[in-house]
């Protein structure tokens, strides 16, 4: 296959001494090599990067380092996340065409050819310092791209170890190490911004500040919106099953996922029954004084504190002086207000859950609409119900890109082995969330597509064939 020349944005003499420009230049050189790979060789890159994080000894080392350095989440869940999210992604990518001709429609005379985007800048958060970089790296490699990771400062060591493992696998298969690089420590806003400006595509997961900076970088960018998932439980739901799924989701990796439930909206008919079911799963409902104590710990200056982010419910309770609560799985607070004056109505990134009471399903839908007008628009909504038409109602009327029905939300939203969504750790939130896409980010977002159009037999419709219904109703 012939290679195609890319012009590195960093190739001018003015920035020859710039360390970021040097990384980008090396990435472009490595990408030139990958650009000549066929599908089989490309899939070897993908497998090598996947095994680098899935191999059990390395997976545990990455999970332990991530928790030790960031203080966020827990090791066992990170091991599961690293493994299952990567395994699911590799399943999605298996046999997916991403090199050369990927589709042909003879009737329309169209051929689609997959092309690399070049060098990808992958901006990643501290909440998933191994799983998220791995996901972006693997998707980028599937498109024969090079990728440079800009990790969160807290996630530098875990990301560096991941790259060490990937490079070891690349050495085994004889692939260029420079296909996968990262910004050198210390990570700064300036170096991250320089990377975004000099690469060919930016994919950013993390703070909304980083997303806005990516969009303003002048480089094509995919960013994700803020999470603040609400879960509706209606009068037809199996309360015990719903409670188990909500608590399993809310406690997974100490709720570090943007897909963790932050509010449950319970219709009046099941309110007490649902609270009892949640309590049976270890969730504790706080009284007014306890709620105030936790709020003071979580938002001491109006901003969500690191003392809460990714911490267990027990740790948060102890920090708030509520040691006597024992070992709760989740801390619940009854809430009625929504907006900046009611911090529990926003994203909490911890096993703390706001509980809203709704008269009925329509009222629950309006409460969720108000929550998302405050924060979380475009992301997703959870529904526990046996009324299937209610999922369609939410999909038609709420500002969400996903409606997750009767599932553990944070596990299901980014793809699961028991639903059909693509495995991803970056969920687009559409224009509702300030994004330019509403998919689960996948390898197709890392491709350019060239189309060949050949002539076919001309078929020109008449005016009546395309405007007949309009003419019948309104005349010509």
Short mmCIF file of C-alpha atoms in Angstrom, two decimals:
data_model
loop_
_atom_site.label_atom_id
_atom_site.label_comp_id
_atom_site.label_asym_id
_atom_site.label_seq_id
_atom_site.Cartn_x
_atom_site.Cartn_y
_atom_site.Cartn_z
CA UNK A 1 0.00 0.00 0.00
CA UNK A 2 1.36 3.41 -0.92
CA UNK A 3 1.99 5.82 1.90
CA UNK A 4 0.60 9.33 2.04
CA UNK A 5 2.62 12.25 3.30
CA UNK A 6 1.30 14.29 6.21
CA UNK A 7 2.71 17.72 7.00
CA UNK A 8 3.44 17.95 10.71
CA UNK A 9 2.09 21.16 12.23
CA UNK A 10 5.26 21.35 14.30
CA UNK A 11 7.82 21.15 11.52
CA UNK A 12 8.77 24.82 11.29
CA UNK A 13 12.20 26.05 12.48
CA UNK A 14 10.51 28.37 14.99
CA UNK A 15 9.43 25.49 17.20
CA UNK A 16 12.22 23.02 16.51
CA UNK A 17 13.35 23.29 20.14
CA UNK A 18 9.86 22.83 21.52
CA UNK A 19 9.65 19.46 23.34
CA UNK A 20 5.98 19.08 22.39
CA UNK A 21 6.85 19.73 18.74
CA UNK A 22 9.55 17.09 18.99
CA UNK A 23 7.02 14.54 20.28
CA UNK A 24 4.62 15.40 17.47
CA UNK A 25 7.35 15.12 14.83
CA UNK A 26 8.31 11.67 16.11
CA UNK A 27 4.64 10.67 16.15
CA UNK A 28 4.23 11.78 12.54
CA UNK A 29 7.28 9.74 11.51
CA UNK A 30 5.90 6.64 13.24
CA UNK A 31 2.48 7.23 11.75
CA UNK A 32 4.06 7.21 8.27
CA UNK A 33 5.17 3.66 9.01
CA UNK A 34 1.73 2.62 10.26
CA UNK A 35 0.10 4.22 7.24
CA UNK A 36 1.62 1.42 5.16
CA UNK A 37 0.16 -1.36 7.33
CA UNK A 38 -2.52 -3.69 6.03
CA UNK A 39 -5.52 -4.72 8.12
CA UNK A 40 -3.82 -7.74 9.66
CA UNK A 41 -0.79 -5.74 10.77
CA UNK A 42 -3.02 -2.95 12.09
CA UNK A 43 -4.98 -5.46 14.14
CA UNK A 44 -1.71 -6.69 15.64
CA UNK A 45 -1.13 -3.16 16.96
CA UNK A 46 -4.60 -3.20 18.49
CA UNK A 47 -4.07 -6.61 20.09
CA UNK A 48 -0.67 -5.61 21.47
CA UNK A 49 -2.05 -2.46 23.12
CA UNK A 50 -5.04 -4.37 24.47
CA UNK A 51 -2.97 -7.17 26.00
CA UNK A 52 -0.68 -4.58 27.56
CA UNK A 53 -3.43 -3.59 30.01
CA UNK A 54 -5.40 -6.86 30.17
CA UNK A 55 -2.56 -9.17 31.20
CA UNK A 56 -3.39 -9.91 34.86
CA UNK A 57 -0.09 -8.97 36.52
CA UNK A 58 0.17 -5.71 34.60
CA UNK A 59 -3.53 -4.95 35.10
CA UNK A 60 -3.16 -5.23 38.88
CA UNK A 61 0.00 -3.13 38.90
CA UNK A 62 -1.79 -0.39 36.94
CA UNK A 63 -4.85 -0.47 39.19
CA UNK A 64 -2.79 -0.35 42.38
CA UNK A 65 -0.67 2.51 41.09
CA UNK A 66 -3.73 4.44 39.91
CA UNK A 67 -5.37 4.30 43.33
CA UNK A 68 -2.11 4.98 45.19
CA UNK A 69 -1.27 8.07 43.14
CA UNK A 70 -4.72 9.59 42.61
CA UNK A 71 -6.40 8.50 45.85
CA UNK A 72 -9.50 7.86 43.75
CA UNK A 73 -11.54 4.68 43.38
CA UNK A 74 -10.61 1.18 44.49
CA UNK A 75 -8.20 -1.40 43.14
CA UNK A 76 -10.55 -4.35 42.55
CA UNK A 77 -13.02 -2.31 40.51
CA UNK A 78 -10.24 -0.71 38.48
CA UNK A 79 -8.93 -4.18 37.66
CA UNK A 80 -12.40 -5.17 36.47
CA UNK A 81 -12.76 -1.93 34.50
CA UNK A 82 -9.34 -2.22 32.86
CA UNK A 83 -10.08 -5.78 31.82
CA UNK A 84 -13.75 -5.73 30.82
CA UNK A 85 -13.75 -2.37 29.05
CA UNK A 86 -10.69 -3.37 27.03
CA UNK A 87 -12.01 -6.87 26.31
CA UNK A 88 -15.30 -5.36 25.13
CA UNK A 89 -13.52 -2.85 22.93
CA UNK A 90 -11.41 -5.59 21.35
CA UNK A 91 -14.61 -7.53 20.70
CA UNK A 92 -16.11 -4.50 18.96
CA UNK A 93 -12.99 -4.01 16.85
CA UNK A 94 -12.54 -7.66 15.87
CA UNK A 95 -13.14 -7.99 12.12
CA UNK A 96 -14.15 -4.31 11.85
CA UNK A 97 -12.61 -2.92 8.62
CA UNK A 98 -10.44 0.15 9.12
CA UNK A 99 -7.83 -0.08 6.34
CA UNK A 100 -8.35 0.51 2.63
CA UNK A 101 -11.78 -0.21 1.16
CA UNK A 102 -14.23 -0.65 4.02
CA UNK A 103 -17.52 -0.66 2.10
CA UNK A 104 -18.85 -0.74 -1.44
CA UNK A 105 -22.35 -0.03 -2.74
CA UNK A 106 -22.43 -1.09 -6.37
CA UNK A 107 -25.99 0.12 -6.89
CA UNK A 108 -24.99 3.66 -5.93
CA UNK A 109 -21.51 3.43 -7.42
CA UNK A 110 -19.90 4.33 -4.10
CA UNK A 111 -16.74 3.00 -2.46
CA UNK A 112 -15.57 4.05 1.02
CA UNK A 113 -11.89 4.04 1.94
CA UNK A 114 -10.64 4.39 5.53
CA UNK A 115 -7.76 6.80 6.03
CA UNK A 116 -5.86 7.83 9.17
CA UNK A 117 -6.41 11.22 10.77
CA UNK A 118 -2.69 11.47 11.64
CA UNK A 119 -1.56 12.26 15.19
CA UNK A 120 -4.18 12.19 17.94
CA UNK A 121 -3.93 14.21 21.15
CA UNK A 122 -5.67 12.17 23.87
CA UNK A 123 -6.56 14.22 26.94
CA UNK A 124 -7.43 11.91 29.84
CA UNK A 125 -8.74 12.31 33.44
CA UNK A 126 -7.44 11.22 36.83
CA UNK A 127 -10.54 9.12 37.48
CA UNK A 128 -9.46 6.43 34.99
CA UNK A 129 -5.71 6.94 34.48
CA UNK A 130 -5.22 3.56 32.74
CA UNK A 131 -8.56 2.48 31.27
CA UNK A 132 -9.36 5.74 29.46
CA UNK A 133 -5.90 6.20 27.86
CA UNK A 134 -5.96 2.53 26.79
CA UNK A 135 -9.38 2.97 25.19
CA UNK A 136 -8.27 6.02 23.23
CA UNK A 137 -4.95 4.46 22.24
CA UNK A 138 -6.55 1.28 20.94
CA UNK A 139 -9.18 3.16 18.92
CA UNK A 140 -6.50 5.44 17.48
CA UNK A 141 -4.29 2.52 16.50
CA UNK A 142 -7.22 0.81 14.79
CA UNK A 143 -7.17 3.72 12.36
CA UNK A 144 -3.34 3.53 11.88
CA UNK A 145 -2.87 6.76 13.79
CA UNK A 146 -0.20 7.79 16.24
CA UNK A 147 -1.37 9.06 19.62
CA UNK A 148 0.13 11.31 22.30
CA UNK A 149 -1.55 11.16 25.71
CA UNK A 150 -1.86 14.19 27.98
CA UNK A 151 -2.78 12.61 31.32
CA UNK A 152 -4.09 14.38 34.37
CA UNK A 153 -1.16 15.37 36.62
CA UNK A 154 -2.41 12.87 39.20
CA UNK A 155 -2.50 10.11 36.60
CA UNK A 156 0.99 10.58 35.14
CA UNK A 157 2.69 7.58 36.75
CA UNK A 158 -0.10 5.14 35.88
CA UNK A 159 -0.19 6.41 32.30
CA UNK A 160 3.60 6.15 32.03
CA UNK A 161 3.46 2.55 33.27
CA UNK A 162 0.73 1.74 30.75
CA UNK A 163 2.91 3.10 27.95
CA UNK A 164 5.86 1.09 29.24
CA UNK A 165 3.73 -2.03 28.90
CA UNK A 166 2.48 -1.03 25.44
CA UNK A 167 6.02 -0.36 24.26
CA UNK A 168 7.11 -3.78 25.51
CA UNK A 169 4.34 -5.35 23.44
CA UNK A 170 5.30 -3.21 20.43
CA UNK A 171 8.86 -4.48 20.78
CA UNK A 172 7.54 -8.04 20.59
CA UNK A 173 5.79 -7.36 17.27
CA UNK A 174 8.36 -4.96 15.84
CA UNK A 175 6.16 -1.85 15.82
CA UNK A 176 7.43 1.73 16.35
CA UNK A 177 7.26 2.82 19.98
CA UNK A 178 6.62 6.40 18.86
CA UNK A 179 3.12 5.42 17.73
CA UNK A 180 2.14 5.83 21.41
CA UNK A 181 3.73 8.59 23.50
CA UNK A 182 2.78 10.89 26.36
CA UNK A 183 3.63 14.38 27.44
CA UNK A 184 6.58 14.40 29.84
CA UNK A 185 6.02 15.30 33.49
CA UNK A 186 5.29 17.75 34.91
CA UNK A 187 2.07 18.03 32.91
CA UNK A 188 1.03 21.65 32.53
CA UNK A 189 -1.86 23.50 30.97
CA UNK A 190 0.64 25.10 28.58
CA UNK A 191 2.06 21.80 27.31
CA UNK A 192 -1.40 20.28 27.00
CA UNK A 193 -2.58 23.31 25.04
CA UNK A 194 0.49 23.15 22.79
CA UNK A 195 -0.19 19.48 22.11
CA UNK A 196 -3.80 20.17 21.19
CA UNK A 197 -2.73 22.90 18.79
CA UNK A 198 -0.07 20.82 17.05
CA UNK A 199 -1.84 17.48 16.58
CA UNK A 200 -4.36 16.56 13.88
CA UNK A 201 -7.25 15.54 16.14
CA UNK A 202 -8.05 16.07 19.84
CA UNK A 203 -10.12 13.60 21.86
CA UNK A 204 -10.74 14.85 25.38
CA UNK A 205 -12.37 13.23 28.40
CA UNK A 206 -12.38 15.01 31.74
CA UNK A 207 -13.13 18.49 32.98
CA UNK A 208 -15.35 20.83 31.02
CA UNK A 209 -12.47 23.32 31.10
CA UNK A 210 -10.34 20.86 29.11
CA UNK A 211 -13.22 20.27 26.70
CA UNK A 212 -13.63 24.00 26.08
CA UNK A 213 -9.87 24.40 25.60
CA UNK A 214 -9.90 21.58 23.06
CA UNK A 215 -12.69 23.22 21.09
CA UNK A 216 -10.78 26.52 21.17
CA UNK A 217 -7.45 24.96 20.13
CA UNK A 218 -8.04 25.37 16.39
CA UNK A 219 -7.70 21.59 15.93
CA UNK A 220 -10.70 19.36 15.16
CA UNK A 221 -11.85 17.99 18.51
CA UNK A 222 -14.22 15.50 20.11
CA UNK A 223 -15.13 16.37 23.69
CA UNK A 224 -17.69 14.98 26.10
CA UNK A 225 -20.29 16.72 28.25
CA UNK A 226 -20.72 16.67 32.00
CA UNK A 227 -22.33 13.71 33.68
CA UNK A 228 -25.12 13.98 36.26
CA UNK A 229 -27.23 10.92 35.65
CA UNK A 230 -30.72 10.65 37.10
CA UNK A 231 -32.54 7.35 37.47
CA UNK A 232 -36.33 7.14 37.36
CA UNK A 233 -38.02 4.31 39.23
CA UNK A 234 -41.70 4.06 38.35
CA UNK A 235 -44.63 2.26 39.97
CA UNK A 236 -44.16 -0.87 37.83
CA UNK A 237 -40.49 -1.45 38.70
CA UNK A 238 -39.12 -4.44 40.55
CA UNK A 239 -37.81 -2.43 43.51
CA UNK A 240 -35.40 -5.07 44.80
CA UNK A 241 -33.83 -5.53 41.36
CA UNK A 242 -33.70 -1.78 40.73
CA UNK A 243 -32.07 -1.11 44.12
CA UNK A 244 -29.43 -3.79 43.55
CA UNK A 245 -28.54 -2.35 40.15
CA UNK A 246 -28.45 1.25 41.37
CA UNK A 247 -26.23 0.45 44.36
CA UNK A 248 -23.95 -1.77 42.25
CA UNK A 249 -23.55 1.05 39.75
CA UNK A 250 -23.21 3.79 42.36
CA UNK A 251 -20.52 1.95 44.32
CA UNK A 252 -18.47 0.71 41.36
CA UNK A 253 -14.99 2.27 41.64
CA UNK A 254 -16.47 4.65 44.24
CA UNK A 255 -18.66 6.34 41.60
CA UNK A 256 -15.76 7.83 39.63
CA UNK A 257 -17.62 7.27 36.37
CA UNK A 258 -19.51 10.12 34.71
CA UNK A 259 -22.19 7.48 34.14
CA UNK A 260 -22.85 6.80 37.84
CA UNK A 261 -26.29 7.75 39.10
CA UNK A 262 -26.31 11.04 40.96
CA UNK A 263 -30.05 11.23 41.64
CA UNK A 264 -32.91 8.78 41.89
CA UNK A 265 -36.38 10.06 41.12
CA UNK A 266 -38.92 7.78 42.77
CA UNK A 267 -42.60 7.95 41.97
CA UNK A 268 -44.78 8.27 45.06
CA UNK A 269 -46.32 4.80 44.69
CA UNK A 270 -42.97 3.07 45.27
CA UNK A 271 -41.13 5.73 47.29
CA UNK A 272 -41.11 4.00 50.67
CA UNK A 273 -40.71 0.54 49.16
CA UNK A 274 -37.75 1.69 47.09
CA UNK A 275 -36.03 3.37 50.04
CA UNK A 276 -36.39 0.11 51.97
CA UNK A 277 -34.93 -1.85 49.05
CA UNK A 278 -31.98 0.55 48.84
CA UNK A 279 -31.46 0.26 52.60
CA UNK A 280 -31.39 -3.53 52.24
CA UNK A 281 -28.44 -2.99 49.86
CA UNK A 282 -26.56 -1.00 52.48
CA UNK A 283 -27.62 2.53 51.48
CA UNK A 284 -28.25 4.89 54.41
CA UNK A 285 -30.70 7.79 54.31
CA UNK A 286 -29.26 10.81 56.15
CA UNK A 287 -31.32 13.11 58.33
CA UNK A 288 -31.15 16.90 57.96
CA UNK A 289 -28.18 17.37 60.31
CA UNK A 290 -26.23 14.53 58.72
CA UNK A 291 -27.00 15.90 55.26
CA UNK A 292 -25.62 19.29 56.31
CA UNK A 293 -22.45 17.71 57.71
CA UNK A 294 -21.76 15.79 54.50
CA UNK A 295 -22.48 18.88 52.41
CA UNK A 296 -19.93 20.86 54.43
CA UNK A 297 -17.31 18.16 53.75
CA UNK A 298 -18.11 17.81 50.04
CA UNK A 299 -18.47 21.48 49.09
CA UNK A 300 -16.46 23.47 51.67
CA UNK A 301 -16.07 26.46 49.37
CA UNK A 302 -18.84 25.79 46.89
CA UNK A 303 -16.65 23.49 44.77
CA UNK A 304 -16.66 19.69 44.96
CA UNK A 305 -13.76 18.68 47.23
CA UNK A 306 -11.09 16.05 46.57
CA UNK A 307 -12.01 14.75 50.05
CA UNK A 308 -15.15 13.35 48.43
CA UNK A 309 -14.23 12.55 44.80
CA UNK A 310 -13.81 8.82 44.32
CA UNK A 311 -13.96 8.07 48.04
CA UNK A 312 -16.08 5.35 49.63
CA UNK A 313 -19.30 6.15 51.46
CA UNK A 314 -17.62 5.03 54.69
CA UNK A 315 -14.70 7.43 54.18
CA UNK A 316 -17.04 10.34 53.46
CA UNK A 317 -19.15 9.54 56.51
CA UNK A 318 -16.05 9.42 58.72
CA UNK A 319 -14.77 12.69 57.27
CA UNK A 320 -18.09 14.32 58.10
CA UNK A 321 -17.97 13.06 61.68
CA UNK A 322 -20.58 10.36 61.12
CA UNK A 323 -18.47 7.35 62.13
CA UNK A 324 -21.45 5.86 63.92
CA UNK A 325 -23.11 5.11 60.57
CA UNK A 326 -20.89 2.05 60.28
CA UNK A 327 -20.17 0.85 56.75
CA UNK A 328 -22.81 2.26 54.43
CA UNK A 329 -22.57 1.38 50.75
CA UNK A 330 -24.20 4.65 49.68
CA UNK A 331 -25.18 7.85 51.47
CA UNK A 332 -28.64 9.10 50.45
CA UNK A 333 -30.12 12.55 50.99
CA UNK A 334 -33.69 13.61 50.34
CA UNK A 335 -33.71 16.61 48.02
CA UNK A 336 -36.35 18.84 46.48
CA UNK A 337 -34.32 21.78 45.17
CA UNK A 338 -32.34 21.94 41.93
CA UNK A 339 -29.59 24.33 40.88
CA UNK A 340 -26.42 25.98 42.23
CA UNK A 341 -28.00 26.61 45.64
CA UNK A 342 -28.63 22.86 45.96
CA UNK A 343 -25.26 21.14 45.40
CA UNK A 344 -26.71 17.67 45.86
CA UNK A 345 -28.60 18.20 42.58
CA UNK A 346 -25.30 18.15 40.65
CA UNK A 347 -22.60 15.61 39.87
CA UNK A 348 -20.95 14.23 43.01
CA UNK A 349 -18.37 11.66 41.74
CA UNK A 350 -18.85 9.70 44.95
CA UNK A 351 -21.33 7.20 46.44
CA UNK A 352 -23.70 9.99 47.51
CA UNK A 353 -27.18 9.92 46.01
CA UNK A 354 -29.88 12.60 45.93
CA UNK A 355 -33.42 11.24 46.30
CA UNK A 356 -36.35 13.09 44.69
CA UNK A 357 -40.02 12.26 45.16
CA UNK A 358 -42.35 12.49 42.15
CA UNK A 359 -46.13 12.28 41.98
CA UNK A 360 -46.06 10.02 38.93
CA UNK A 361 -43.99 9.25 35.83
CA UNK A 362 -44.78 12.55 34.11
CA UNK A 363 -43.73 14.47 37.20
CA UNK A 364 -40.55 12.37 37.41
CA UNK A 365 -39.76 13.22 33.80
CA UNK A 366 -40.17 16.94 34.55
CA UNK A 367 -37.89 16.68 37.60
CA UNK A 368 -35.19 15.05 35.48
CA UNK A 369 -35.64 17.72 32.83
CA UNK A 370 -34.99 20.39 35.48
CA UNK A 371 -31.96 18.52 36.83
CA UNK A 372 -30.45 18.33 33.35
CA UNK A 373 -31.18 21.98 32.69
CA UNK A 374 -28.87 22.55 35.68
CA UNK A 375 -26.24 19.93 34.80
CA UNK A 376 -25.86 16.76 32.75
CA UNK A 377 -27.84 17.60 29.61
CA UNK A 378 -27.25 15.21 26.75
CA UNK A 379 -25.57 12.42 28.67
CA UNK A 380 -28.10 9.73 29.58
CA UNK A 381 -31.02 8.79 31.79
CA UNK A 382 -31.77 5.60 33.66
CA UNK A 383 -35.22 4.02 33.77
CA UNK A 384 -36.44 1.13 35.94
CA UNK A 385 -39.86 0.11 34.67
CA UNK A 386 -41.82 -2.65 32.96
CA UNK A 387 -43.58 -0.08 30.75
CA UNK A 388 -41.43 -0.22 27.63
CA UNK A 389 -43.19 2.73 26.01
CA UNK A 390 -41.82 4.96 28.77
CA UNK A 391 -38.29 4.45 27.48
CA UNK A 392 -39.45 5.73 24.10
CA UNK A 393 -41.17 8.66 25.84
CA UNK A 394 -37.88 9.64 27.51
CA UNK A 395 -35.96 9.21 24.26
CA UNK A 396 -38.40 11.44 22.38
CA UNK A 397 -38.64 14.17 24.98
CA UNK A 398 -35.60 14.39 27.26
CA UNK A 399 -32.31 16.01 26.24
CA UNK A 400 -30.35 12.75 26.43
CA UNK A 401 -28.27 10.69 24.03
CA UNK A 402 -28.98 7.39 25.84
CA UNK A 403 -31.88 5.85 27.74
CA UNK A 404 -30.63 2.93 29.83
CA UNK A 405 -33.46 0.56 30.75
CA UNK A 406 -33.36 -1.78 33.78
CA UNK A 407 -29.56 -1.92 33.98
CA UNK A 408 -26.72 -0.90 36.29
CA UNK A 409 -26.23 2.44 34.63
CA UNK A 410 -22.50 3.13 34.89
CA UNK A 411 -21.71 -0.38 33.66
CA UNK A 412 -24.24 -0.28 30.83
CA UNK A 413 -23.79 3.22 29.39
CA UNK A 414 -20.25 2.71 28.13
CA UNK A 415 -21.13 -0.59 26.51
CA UNK A 416 -21.72 -3.94 28.17
CA UNK A 417 -21.76 -7.58 27.18
CA UNK A 418 -25.52 -7.60 27.74
CA UNK A 419 -26.45 -4.58 25.64
CA UNK A 420 -25.62 -3.37 22.15
CA UNK A 421 -23.84 -0.09 22.88
CA UNK A 422 -20.19 0.19 21.76
CA UNK A 423 -17.64 -0.19 24.54
CA UNK A 424 -16.27 3.25 25.34
CA UNK A 425 -15.16 5.48 28.20
CA UNK A 426 -16.06 8.67 26.31
CA UNK A 427 -19.74 9.40 25.79
CA UNK A 428 -20.74 12.22 23.46
CA UNK A 429 -23.65 14.32 24.72
CA UNK A 430 -24.73 16.00 21.48
CA UNK A 431 -25.48 19.68 21.18
CA UNK A 432 -27.44 19.42 24.45
CA UNK A 433 -24.14 18.90 26.27
CA UNK A 434 -22.09 21.22 24.06
CA UNK A 435 -20.63 18.38 21.96
CA UNK A 436 -20.51 17.75 18.23
CA UNK A 437 -21.45 14.06 18.53
CA UNK A 438 -23.86 11.95 20.57
CA UNK A 439 -22.35 8.48 20.12
CA UNK A 440 -20.27 6.35 22.38
CA UNK A 441 -16.88 7.34 20.98
CA UNK A 442 -15.45 4.54 18.84
CA UNK A 443 -12.84 3.83 16.19
CA UNK A 444 -14.87 5.44 13.41
CA UNK A 445 -14.29 8.82 15.07
CA UNK A 446 -10.55 8.29 14.54
CA UNK A 447 -10.84 7.85 10.76
CA UNK A 448 -11.02 10.02 7.71
CA UNK A 449 -13.17 8.49 4.99
CA UNK A 450 -12.52 8.95 1.28
CA UNK A 451 -15.41 8.17 -1.10
CA UNK A 452 -15.14 7.18 -4.73
CA UNK A 453 -18.23 7.97 -6.79
CA UNK A 454 -18.66 6.25 -10.17
CA UNK A 455 -21.39 7.05 -12.71
CA UNK A 456 -24.62 5.08 -12.54
CA UNK A 457 -27.73 5.14 -14.70
CA UNK A 458 -29.40 8.53 -14.31
CA UNK A 459 -32.81 8.49 -12.64
CA UNK A 460 -34.46 11.91 -12.38
CA UNK A 461 -37.76 11.99 -10.44
CA UNK A 462 -40.72 14.08 -11.50
CA UNK A 463 -41.99 16.99 -9.41
CA UNK A 464 -45.03 14.95 -8.44
CA UNK A 465 -42.92 12.03 -7.23
CA UNK A 466 -41.09 14.14 -4.65
CA UNK A 467 -43.70 16.86 -3.94
CA UNK A 468 -46.96 15.01 -4.53
CA UNK A 469 -48.14 14.97 -0.90
CA UNK A 470 -47.30 18.66 -0.51
CA UNK A 471 -49.23 19.51 -3.69
CA UNK A 472 -52.25 17.46 -2.58
CA UNK A 473 -52.43 19.30 0.73
CA UNK A 474 -51.47 22.86 -0.29
CA UNK A 475 -51.65 22.97 -4.08
CA UNK A 476 -48.94 24.06 -6.43
#
